[in-house]
């Protein structure tokens, strides 16, 4: 079974940067798309960014465009989320996910990591 492990979260001040990492145990057609979602307490799970392994096509939620960058290193089976200019509204548990369909919907992702906490103080 495909396993995803996130890391890199932490507590930072507003304006700071963090880089999240997600290591996937295997890359198959079932992991065609890698994505980051986030969920704050009491809020719905929110799509953040996604990337394809094959073409490195990316897409983002509007609120992070220009601040966050998703990338991947195929040799390391790793996907990254570089987060710059963080603000308190970015505070959430960030989850790495993978699926076989280009989508911003969490319902179309089959594999999930355990999550990593990102807390941004003001």
CSV table of N, CA, C and O in Angstrom, one decimal, residues 3-121:
chain,number,residue,atom,x,y,z
A,3,UNK,N,2.3,4.6,0.9
A,3,UNK,CA,2.4,5.4,2.2
A,3,UNK,C,3.1,6.7,1.9
A,3,UNK,O,4.0,6.9,1.2
A,4,UNK,N,2.5,7.7,2.6
A,4,UNK,CA,3.0,9.1,2.5
A,4,UNK,C,3.4,9.6,3.9
A,4,UNK,O,2.6,9.4,4.8
A,5,UNK,N,4.5,10.3,3.9
A,5,UNK,CA,5.0,10.8,5.2
A,5,UNK,C,5.4,12.2,5.1
A,5,UNK,O,6.3,12.6,4.3
A,6,UNK,N,4.7,13.1,5.8
A,6,UNK,CA,5.0,14.5,5.7
A,6,UNK,C,5.9,14.9,6.9
A,6,UNK,O,6.0,14.3,7.9
A,7,UNK,N,6.6,16.0,6.6
A,7,UNK,CA,7.5,16.6,7.7
A,7,UNK,C,7.8,18.0,7.3
A,7,UNK,O,7.4,18.5,6.2
A,8,UNK,N,8.3,18.7,8.3
A,8,UNK,CA,8.7,20.1,8.0
A,8,UNK,C,7.9,21.2,8.7
A,8,UNK,O,8.2,22.3,8.6
A,9,UNK,N,6.8,20.8,9.3
A,9,UNK,CA,6.0,21.7,10.0
A,9,UNK,C,6.6,22.3,11.2
A,9,UNK,O,7.6,21.8,11.7
A,10,UNK,N,6.0,23.3,11.8
A,10,UNK,CA,6.6,23.9,12.9
A,10,UNK,C,5.9,25.2,13.3
A,10,UNK,O,4.8,25.6,12.7
A,11,UNK,N,6.4,25.9,14.3
A,11,UNK,CA,5.9,27.1,14.8
A,11,UNK,C,6.8,28.3,14.3
A,11,UNK,O,8.0,28.3,14.6
A,12,UNK,N,6.2,29.2,13.6
A,12,UNK,CA,7.0,30.3,13.0
A,12,UNK,C,6.2,31.6,13.2
A,12,UNK,O,5.0,31.6,13.4
A,13,UNK,N,6.9,32.7,13.0
A,13,UNK,CA,6.3,34.0,13.1
A,13,UNK,C,5.8,34.4,11.7
A,13,UNK,O,6.2,33.9,10.7
A,14,UNK,N,4.8,35.3,11.7
A,14,UNK,CA,4.3,35.8,10.4
A,14,UNK,C,5.4,36.4,9.6
A,14,UNK,O,6.3,37.1,10.1
A,15,UNK,N,5.3,36.1,8.3
A,15,UNK,CA,6.3,36.5,7.4
A,15,UNK,C,7.4,35.5,7.2
A,15,UNK,O,8.2,35.7,6.2
A,16,UNK,N,7.5,34.5,8.0
A,16,UNK,CA,8.5,33.5,7.9
A,16,UNK,C,8.2,32.5,6.8
A,16,UNK,O,7.1,32.5,6.2
A,17,UNK,N,9.2,31.6,6.6
A,17,UNK,CA,9.0,30.5,5.6
A,17,UNK,C,9.2,29.2,6.2
A,17,UNK,O,9.9,29.0,7.2
A,18,UNK,N,8.5,28.2,5.6
A,18,UNK,CA,8.7,26.8,5.9
A,18,UNK,C,8.7,26.0,4.6
A,18,UNK,O,8.0,26.4,3.7
A,19,UNK,N,9.4,24.9,4.7
A,19,UNK,CA,9.3,23.9,3.6
A,19,UNK,C,8.8,22.6,4.1
A,19,UNK,O,9.5,22.0,4.9
A,20,UNK,N,7.7,22.2,3.6
A,20,UNK,CA,7.2,20.9,3.9
A,20,UNK,C,7.7,19.8,2.9
A,20,UNK,O,7.8,20.1,1.8
A,21,UNK,N,7.8,18.6,3.4
A,21,UNK,CA,8.3,17.5,2.6
A,21,UNK,C,7.3,16.4,2.7
A,21,UNK,O,6.7,16.1,3.8
A,22,UNK,N,7.1,15.7,1.6
A,22,UNK,CA,6.3,14.5,1.6
A,22,UNK,C,7.0,13.4,0.8
A,22,UNK,O,7.3,13.5,-0.4
A,23,UNK,N,7.3,12.3,1.5
A,23,UNK,CA,8.0,11.2,0.9
A,23,UNK,C,6.9,10.1,0.6
A,23,UNK,O,6.2,9.7,1.5
A,24,UNK,N,6.9,9.7,-0.6
A,24,UNK,CA,5.9,8.6,-1.0
A,24,UNK,C,6.7,7.3,-1.2
A,24,UNK,O,7.8,7.3,-1.7
A,25,UNK,N,6.1,6.2,-0.7
A,25,UNK,CA,6.8,5.0,-0.7
A,25,UNK,C,7.0,4.4,-2.1
A,25,UNK,O,7.9,3.7,-2.4
A,26,UNK,N,6.1,4.8,-3.0
A,26,UNK,CA,6.2,4.3,-4.4
A,26,UNK,C,5.4,5.2,-5.3
A,26,UNK,O,4.4,5.8,-4.9
A,27,UNK,N,5.9,5.3,-6.5
A,27,UNK,CA,5.2,6.1,-7.5
A,27,UNK,C,4.6,5.2,-8.6
A,27,UNK,O,5.4,4.4,-9.2
A,28,UNK,N,3.4,5.2,-8.7
A,28,UNK,CA,2.6,4.4,-9.7
A,28,UNK,C,1.6,5.3,-10.4
A,28,UNK,O,1.5,6.5,-10.2
A,29,UNK,N,0.9,4.6,-11.3
A,29,UNK,CA,-0.2,5.4,-11.9
A,29,UNK,C,-1.2,5.9,-10.9
A,29,UNK,O,-2.0,6.8,-11.1
A,30,UNK,N,-1.3,5.2,-9.8
A,30,UNK,CA,-2.2,5.6,-8.7
A,30,UNK,C,-1.7,6.8,-7.9
A,30,UNK,O,-2.5,7.4,-7.2
A,31,UNK,N,-0.5,7.2,-8.1
A,31,UNK,CA,0.1,8.4,-7.5
A,31,UNK,C,0.5,9.4,-8.5
A,31,UNK,O,1.4,10.2,-8.3
A,32,UNK,N,-0.3,9.5,-9.6
A,32,UNK,CA,0.0,10.4,-10.7
A,32,UNK,C,0.0,11.9,-10.2
A,32,UNK,O,0.9,12.7,-10.7
A,33,UNK,N,-0.8,12.2,-9.3
A,33,UNK,CA,-0.9,13.6,-8.8
A,33,UNK,C,-0.6,13.6,-7.3
A,33,UNK,O,-1.0,12.7,-6.5
A,34,UNK,N,0.2,14.5,-6.9
A,34,UNK,CA,0.6,14.7,-5.5
A,34,UNK,C,0.0,16.1,-5.1
A,34,UNK,O,0.1,17.1,-5.9
A,35,UNK,N,-0.5,16.2,-3.9
A,35,UNK,CA,-1.2,17.4,-3.5
A,35,UNK,C,-1.0,17.7,-2.0
A,35,UNK,O,-0.6,16.8,-1.3
A,36,UNK,N,-1.2,18.9,-1.7
A,36,UNK,CA,-1.2,19.3,-0.3
A,36,UNK,C,-2.6,19.9,0.0
A,36,UNK,O,-3.1,20.7,-0.7
A,37,UNK,N,-3.1,19.4,1.1
A,37,UNK,CA,-4.3,20.0,1.7
A,37,UNK,C,-4.0,20.5,3.1
A,37,UNK,O,-3.0,20.1,3.7
A,38,UNK,N,-4.9,21.3,3.6
A,38,UNK,CA,-4.7,21.7,5.0
A,38,UNK,C,-6.1,21.8,5.7
A,38,UNK,O,-7.1,22.0,5.0
A,39,UNK,N,-6.0,21.7,7.0
A,39,UNK,CA,-7.3,21.7,7.7
A,39,UNK,C,-7.0,22.4,9.1
A,39,UNK,O,-6.2,21.9,9.9
A,40,UNK,N,-7.7,23.5,9.3
A,40,UNK,CA,-7.6,24.2,10.6
A,40,UNK,C,-8.7,23.7,11.5
A,40,UNK,O,-9.8,23.2,11.0
A,41,UNK,N,-8.6,23.8,12.8
A,41,UNK,CA,-9.6,23.3,13.7
A,41,UNK,C,-11.0,24.0,13.4
A,41,UNK,O,-11.1,25.2,13.2
A,42,UNK,N,-12.0,23.2,13.3
A,42,UNK,CA,-13.3,23.7,13.0
A,42,UNK,C,-13.6,24.1,11.6
A,42,UNK,O,-14.7,24.6,11.3
A,43,UNK,N,-12.6,23.9,10.7
A,43,UNK,CA,-12.8,24.2,9.3
A,43,UNK,C,-12.7,23.0,8.4
A,43,UNK,O,-12.2,22.0,8.8
A,44,UNK,N,-13.2,23.2,7.2
A,44,UNK,CA,-13.2,22.1,6.2
A,44,UNK,C,-11.8,21.9,5.7
A,44,UNK,O,-10.9,22.8,5.7
A,45,UNK,N,-11.5,20.7,5.2
A,45,UNK,CA,-10.2,20.4,4.6
A,45,UNK,C,-10.2,21.2,3.3
A,45,UNK,O,-11.1,21.3,2.5
A,46,UNK,N,-9.0,21.9,3.1
A,46,UNK,CA,-8.9,22.8,2.0
A,46,UNK,C,-7.7,22.4,1.1
A,46,UNK,O,-6.6,22.1,1.6
A,47,UNK,N,-8.0,22.4,-0.2
A,47,UNK,CA,-6.9,22.2,-1.2
A,47,UNK,C,-5.9,23.3,-1.1
A,47,UNK,O,-6.3,24.5,-1.0
A,48,UNK,N,-4.6,23.0,-1.3
A,48,UNK,CA,-3.6,24.0,-1.3
A,48,UNK,C,-2.9,24.1,-2.6
A,48,UNK,O,-2.8,25.1,-3.2
A,49,UNK,N,-2.3,22.9,-3.0
A,49,UNK,CA,-1.5,22.9,-4.2
A,49,UNK,C,-1.4,21.5,-4.7
A,49,UNK,O,-1.5,20.5,-3.9
A,50,UNK,N,-1.1,21.3,-5.9
A,50,UNK,CA,-0.9,19.9,-6.5
A,50,UNK,C,0.1,20.0,-7.6
A,50,UNK,O,0.4,21.0,-8.2
A,51,UNK,N,0.7,18.8,-7.9
A,51,UNK,CA,1.7,18.7,-8.9
A,51,UNK,C,1.6,17.3,-9.5
A,51,UNK,O,1.3,16.3,-8.8
A,52,UNK,N,1.9,17.2,-10.8
A,52,UNK,CA,2.0,15.8,-11.4
A,52,UNK,C,3.5,15.4,-11.4
A,52,UNK,O,4.4,16.2,-11.6
A,53,UNK,N,3.7,14.1,-11.3
A,53,UNK,CA,5.0,13.6,-11.3
A,53,UNK,C,5.6,13.7,-12.7
A,53,UNK,O,6.8,14.0,-12.9
A,54,UNK,N,4.8,13.4,-13.7
A,54,UNK,CA,5.3,13.3,-15.1
A,54,UNK,C,5.6,14.6,-15.7
A,54,UNK,O,6.7,14.7,-16.4
A,55,UNK,N,4.8,15.6,-15.6
A,55,UNK,CA,5.0,16.9,-16.3
A,55,UNK,C,5.3,18.0,-15.4
A,55,UNK,O,5.6,19.1,-15.9
A,56,UNK,N,5.2,17.8,-14.1
A,56,UNK,CA,5.3,18.9,-13.1
A,56,UNK,C,4.3,20.0,-13.3
A,56,UNK,O,4.6,21.2,-13.0
A,57,UNK,N,3.2,19.7,-13.8
A,57,UNK,CA,2.1,20.7,-13.9
A,57,UNK,C,1.6,21.0,-12.5
A,57,UNK,O,1.5,20.1,-11.7
A,58,UNK,N,1.4,22.2,-12.2
A,58,UNK,CA,1.0,22.6,-10.9
A,58,UNK,C,-0.3,23.5,-10.9
A,58,UNK,O,-0.6,24.1,-11.9
A,59,UNK,N,-1.0,23.5,-9.8
A,59,UNK,CA,-2.1,24.4,-9.6
A,59,UNK,C,-2.3,24.6,-8.1
A,59,UNK,O,-1.9,23.8,-7.3
A,60,UNK,N,-2.8,25.8,-7.8
A,60,UNK,CA,-2.9,26.3,-6.4
A,60,UNK,C,-4.2,26.9,-6.1
A,60,UNK,O,-4.9,27.4,-7.0
A,61,UNK,N,-4.5,26.9,-4.8
A,61,UNK,CA,-5.7,27.7,-4.4
A,61,UNK,C,-5.3,29.2,-4.4
A,61,UNK,O,-4.1,29.5,-4.2
A,62,UNK,N,-6.2,30.0,-4.7
A,62,UNK,CA,-5.9,31.4,-4.9
A,62,UNK,C,-5.2,32.1,-3.8
A,62,UNK,O,-4.3,32.9,-3.9
A,63,UNK,N,-5.6,31.7,-2.6
A,63,UNK,CA,-5.0,32.3,-1.4
A,63,UNK,C,-3.5,32.1,-1.2
A,63,UNK,O,-2.9,32.9,-0.4
A,64,UNK,N,-2.9,31.2,-1.8
A,64,UNK,CA,-1.5,30.9,-1.6
A,64,UNK,C,-0.7,31.2,-2.9
A,64,UNK,O,0.5,31.1,-2.8
A,65,UNK,N,-1.3,31.6,-4.0
A,65,UNK,CA,-0.6,31.9,-5.2
A,65,UNK,C,0.4,33.0,-5.0
A,65,UNK,O,0.0,34.1,-4.4
A,66,UNK,N,1.6,32.8,-5.4
A,66,UNK,CA,2.6,33.8,-5.2
A,66,UNK,C,3.4,33.7,-3.9
A,66,UNK,O,4.4,34.3,-3.7
A,67,UNK,N,2.9,32.9,-3.0
A,67,UNK,CA,3.5,32.7,-1.7
A,67,UNK,C,4.0,31.2,-1.6
A,67,UNK,O,5.1,31.0,-1.0
A,68,UNK,N,3.2,30.3,-2.1
A,68,UNK,CA,3.6,28.9,-1.9
A,68,UNK,C,4.0,28.3,-3.3
A,68,UNK,O,3.5,28.7,-4.3
A,69,UNK,N,5.0,27.4,-3.2
A,69,UNK,CA,5.4,26.7,-4.4
A,69,UNK,C,5.5,25.2,-4.2
A,69,UNK,O,6.2,24.8,-3.2
A,70,UNK,N,4.8,24.5,-5.0
A,70,UNK,CA,4.9,23.0,-4.9
A,70,UNK,C,5.9,22.5,-5.9
A,70,UNK,O,6.0,23.0,-7.0
A,71,UNK,N,6.7,21.6,-5.5
A,71,UNK,CA,7.7,21.0,-6.4
A,71,UNK,C,7.9,19.5,-6.1
A,71,UNK,O,7.4,19.0,-5.1
A,72,UNK,N,8.7,18.8,-7.0
A,72,UNK,CA,8.9,17.4,-6.7
A,72,UNK,C,10.3,17.0,-7.1
A,72,UNK,O,10.9,17.6,-8.0
A,73,UNK,N,10.8,16.0,-6.5
A,73,UNK,CA,12.1,15.4,-6.8
A,73,UNK,C,11.8,13.9,-7.1
A,73,UNK,O,11.7,13.2,-6.1
A,74,UNK,N,11.7,13.6,-8.3
A,74,UNK,CA,11.4,12.2,-8.7
A,74,UNK,C,12.4,11.2,-8.1
A,74,UNK,O,12.0,10.1,-7.7
A,75,UNK,N,13.6,11.6,-8.1
A,75,UNK,CA,14.7,10.6,-7.7
A,75,UNK,C,14.5,10.3,-6.2
A,75,UNK,O,14.9,9.2,-5.8
A,76,UNK,N,14.0,11.2,-5.5
A,76,UNK,CA,13.8,11.0,-4.0
A,76,UNK,C,12.4,10.7,-3.6
A,76,UNK,O,12.1,10.5,-2.4
A,77,UNK,N,11.5,10.5,-4.6
A,77,UNK,CA,10.1,10.2,-4.3
A,77,UNK,C,9.5,11.2,-3.3
A,77,UNK,O,8.8,10.9,-2.4
A,78,UNK,N,9.9,12.5,-3.5
A,78,UNK,CA,9.5,13.5,-2.5
A,78,UNK,C,8.9,14.7,-3.2
A,78,UNK,O,9.3,15.2,-4.3
A,79,UNK,N,7.9,15.2,-2.6
A,79,UNK,CA,7.2,16.4,-3.0
A,79,UNK,C,7.4,17.4,-1.9
A,79,UNK,O,7.3,17.1,-0.7
A,80,UNK,N,7.5,18.7,-2.3
A,80,UNK,CA,7.8,19.8,-1.4
A,80,UNK,C,6.7,20.8,-1.5
A,80,UNK,O,6.1,21.0,-2.6
A,81,UNK,N,6.5,21.5,-0.4
A,81,UNK,CA,5.7,22.7,-0.4
A,81,UNK,C,6.5,23.8,0.3
A,81,UNK,O,6.6,23.8,1.5
A,82,UNK,N,7.0,24.7,-0.6
A,82,UNK,CA,7.7,25.9,0.0
A,82,UNK,C,6.7,26.9,0.3
A,82,UNK,O,6.0,27.4,-0.6
A,83,UNK,N,6.7,27.3,1.5
A,83,UNK,CA,5.7,28.3,2.0
A,83,UNK,C,6.4,29.6,2.4
A,83,UNK,O,7.2,29.5,3.4
A,84,UNK,N,6.2,30.6,1.7
A,84,UNK,CA,6.8,31.9,2.1
A,84,UNK,C,5.7,32.9,2.5
A,84,UNK,O,4.5,32.7,2.3
A,85,UNK,N,6.2,33.9,3.2
A,85,UNK,CA,5.3,35.0,3.6
A,85,UNK,C,4.1,34.4,4.4
A,85,UNK,O,2.9,34.8,4.2
A,86,UNK,N,4.4,33.5,5.3
A,86,UNK,CA,3.3,32.9,6.1
A,86,UNK,C,2.6,33.9,6.9
A,86,UNK,O,3.1,34.8,7.4
A,87,UNK,N,1.3,33.7,7.1
A,87,UNK,CA,0.5,34.5,8.0
A,87,UNK,C,-0.4,33.6,8.8
A,87,UNK,O,-0.5,32.4,8.6
A,88,UNK,N,-1.0,34.1,9.9
A,88,UNK,CA,-1.7,33.3,10.8
A,88,UNK,C,-2.8,32.5,10.2
A,88,UNK,O,-3.2,31.4,10.7
A,89,UNK,N,-3.4,33.0,9.1
A,89,UNK,CA,-4.4,32.2,8.4
A,89,UNK,C,-3.9,31.0,7.7
A,89,UNK,O,-4.7,30.1,7.3
A,90,UNK,N,-2.6,30.8,7.6
A,90,UNK,CA,-2.0,29.6,7.1
A,90,UNK,C,-1.9,28.5,8.1
A,90,UNK,O,-1.6,27.4,7.8
A,91,UNK,N,-2.2,28.8,9.4
A,91,UNK,CA,-2.1,27.8,10.5
A,91,UNK,C,-3.1,26.7,10.2
A,91,UNK,O,-4.3,26.9,10.1
A,92,UNK,N,-2.6,25.5,10.2
A,92,UNK,CA,-3.4,24.3,10.0
A,92,UNK,C,-2.5,23.1,10.0
A,92,UNK,O,-1.3,23.2,10.1
A,93,UNK,N,-3.2,21.9,10.0
A,93,UNK,CA,-2.5,20.7,9.8
A,93,UNK,C,-2.4,20.5,8.3
A,93,UNK,O,-3.4,20.6,7.6
A,94,UNK,N,-1.2,20.3,7.8
A,94,UNK,CA,-1.0,20.2,6.4
A,94,UNK,C,-0.8,18.7,6.0
A,94,UNK,O,0.0,18.0,6.7
A,95,UNK,N,-1.6,18.2,5.1
A,95,UNK,CA,-1.6,16.8,4.7
A,95,UNK,C,-1.1,16.7,3.2
A,95,UNK,O,-1.5,17.4,2.4
A,96,UNK,N,-0.3,15.7,3.0
A,96,UNK,CA,0.1,15.3,1.7
A,96,UNK,C,-0.8,14.2,1.2
A,96,UNK,O,-1.3,13.4,2.0
A,97,UNK,N,-1.2,14.3,0.0
A,97,UNK,CA,-2.1,13.3,-0.6
A,97,UNK,C,-1.7,13.0,-2.0
A,97,UNK,O,-1.0,13.7,-2.7
A,98,UNK,N,-2.2,11.8,-2.4
A,98,UNK,CA,-1.9,11.4,-3.8
A,98,UNK,C,-3.1,10.7,-4.4
A,98,UNK,O,-3.9,10.0,-3.7
A,99,UNK,N,-3.2,10.8,-5.7
A,99,UNK,CA,-4.3,10.2,-6.5
A,99,UNK,C,-3.9,10.1,-7.9
A,99,UNK,O,-2.8,10.4,-8.3
A,100,UNK,N,-4.9,9.6,-8.7
A,100,UNK,CA,-4.6,9.4,-10.1
A,100,UNK,C,-5.4,10.3,-11.0
A,100,UNK,O,-5.4,10.2,-12.2
A,101,UNK,N,-6.1,11.3,-10.4
A,101,UNK,CA,-6.9,12.2,-11.2
A,101,UNK,C,-6.5,13.7,-10.8
A,101,UNK,O,-6.4,14.0,-9.6
A,102,UNK,N,-6.3,14.5,-11.8
A,102,UNK,CA,-6.1,15.9,-11.6
A,102,UNK,C,-7.3,16.5,-11.0
A,102,UNK,O,-8.4,16.5,-11.5
A,103,UNK,N,-7.1,17.0,-9.8
A,103,UNK,CA,-8.3,17.5,-9.0
A,103,UNK,C,-7.8,18.4,-7.9
A,103,UNK,O,-6.7,18.3,-7.4
A,104,UNK,N,-8.8,19.2,-7.4
A,104,UNK,CA,-8.6,20.0,-6.2
A,104,UNK,C,-9.5,19.5,-5.1
A,104,UNK,O,-9.6,20.1,-4.0
A,105,UNK,N,-10.2,18.4,-5.4
A,105,UNK,CA,-11.1,17.8,-4.4
A,105,UNK,C,-10.5,16.7,-3.6
A,105,UNK,O,-9.9,15.7,-4.2
A,106,UNK,N,-10.6,16.8,-2.3
A,106,UNK,CA,-10.0,15.8,-1.5
A,106,UNK,C,-10.6,14.4,-1.7
A,106,UNK,O,-10.0,13.4,-1.4
A,107,UNK,N,-11.8,14.4,-2.2
A,107,UNK,CA,-12.5,13.1,-2.4
A,107,UNK,C,-11.9,12.3,-3.5
A,107,UNK,O,-12.1,11.1,-3.6
A,108,UNK,N,-11.1,12.9,-4.3
A,108,UNK,CA,-10.5,12.2,-5.4
A,108,UNK,C,-9.0,11.8,-5.1
A,108,UNK,O,-8.3,11.3,-6.0
A,109,UNK,N,-8.6,11.9,-3.9
A,109,UNK,CA,-7.3,11.5,-3.5
A,109,UNK,C,-7.4,10.2,-2.6
A,109,UNK,O,-8.2,10.2,-1.7
A,110,UNK,N,-6.6,9.3,-3.0
A,110,UNK,CA,-6.7,8.0,-2.4
A,110,UNK,C,-5.8,7.7,-1.2
A,110,UNK,O,-6.0,6.9,-0.3
A,111,UNK,N,-4.6,8.4,-1.2
A,111,UNK,CA,-3.6,8.1,-0.2
A,111,UNK,C,-3.3,9.4,0.5
A,111,UNK,O,-3.2,10.5,-0.1
A,112,UNK,N,-3.1,9.3,1.9
A,112,UNK,CA,-2.9,10.4,2.7
A,112,UNK,C,-1.8,10.2,3.7
A,112,UNK,O,-1.6,9.1,4.2
A,113,UNK,N,-1.1,11.3,4.0
A,113,UNK,CA,-0.1,11.2,5.0
A,113,UNK,C,-0.7,11.5,6.4
A,113,UNK,O,-1.9,11.7,6.5
A,114,UNK,N,0.1,11.5,7.4
A,114,UNK,CA,-0.4,11.7,8.8
A,114,UNK,C,-0.6,13.1,9.1
A,114,UNK,O,-1.3,13.4,10.1
A,115,UNK,N,-0.1,14.0,8.4
A,115,UNK,CA,-0.2,15.4,8.6
A,115,UNK,C,0.9,16.0,9.4
A,115,UNK,O,1.6,15.3,10.2
A,116,UNK,N,1.2,17.3,9.2
A,116,UNK,CA,2.2,18.0,9.9
A,116,UNK,C,1.7,19.4,10.3
A,116,UNK,O,1.1,20.1,9.4
A,117,UNK,N,1.9,19.8,11.5
A,117,UNK,CA,1.3,21.0,12.0
A,117,UNK,C,2.1,22.2,11.6
A,117,UNK,O,3.3,22.2,11.8
A,118,UNK,N,1.4,23.2,11.1
A,118,UNK,CA,2.0,24.5,10.8
A,118,UNK,C,1.3,25.5,11.6
A,118,UNK,O,0.1,25.7,11.5
A,119,UNK,N,2.0,26.2,12.4
A,119,UNK,CA,1.4,27.3,13.3
A,119,UNK,C,2.2,28.6,13.0
A,119,UNK,O,3.4,28.6,13.1
A,120,UNK,N,1.5,29.6,12.7
A,120,UNK,CA,2.0,30.9,12.4
A,120,UNK,C,1.5,31.9,13.4
A,120,UNK,O,0.3,32.1,13.5
A,121,UNK,N,2.4,32.5,14.1
A,121,UNK,CA,2.0,33.5,15.1
A,121,UNK,C,2.1,34.9,14.5
A,121,UNK,O,2.9,35.1,13.6
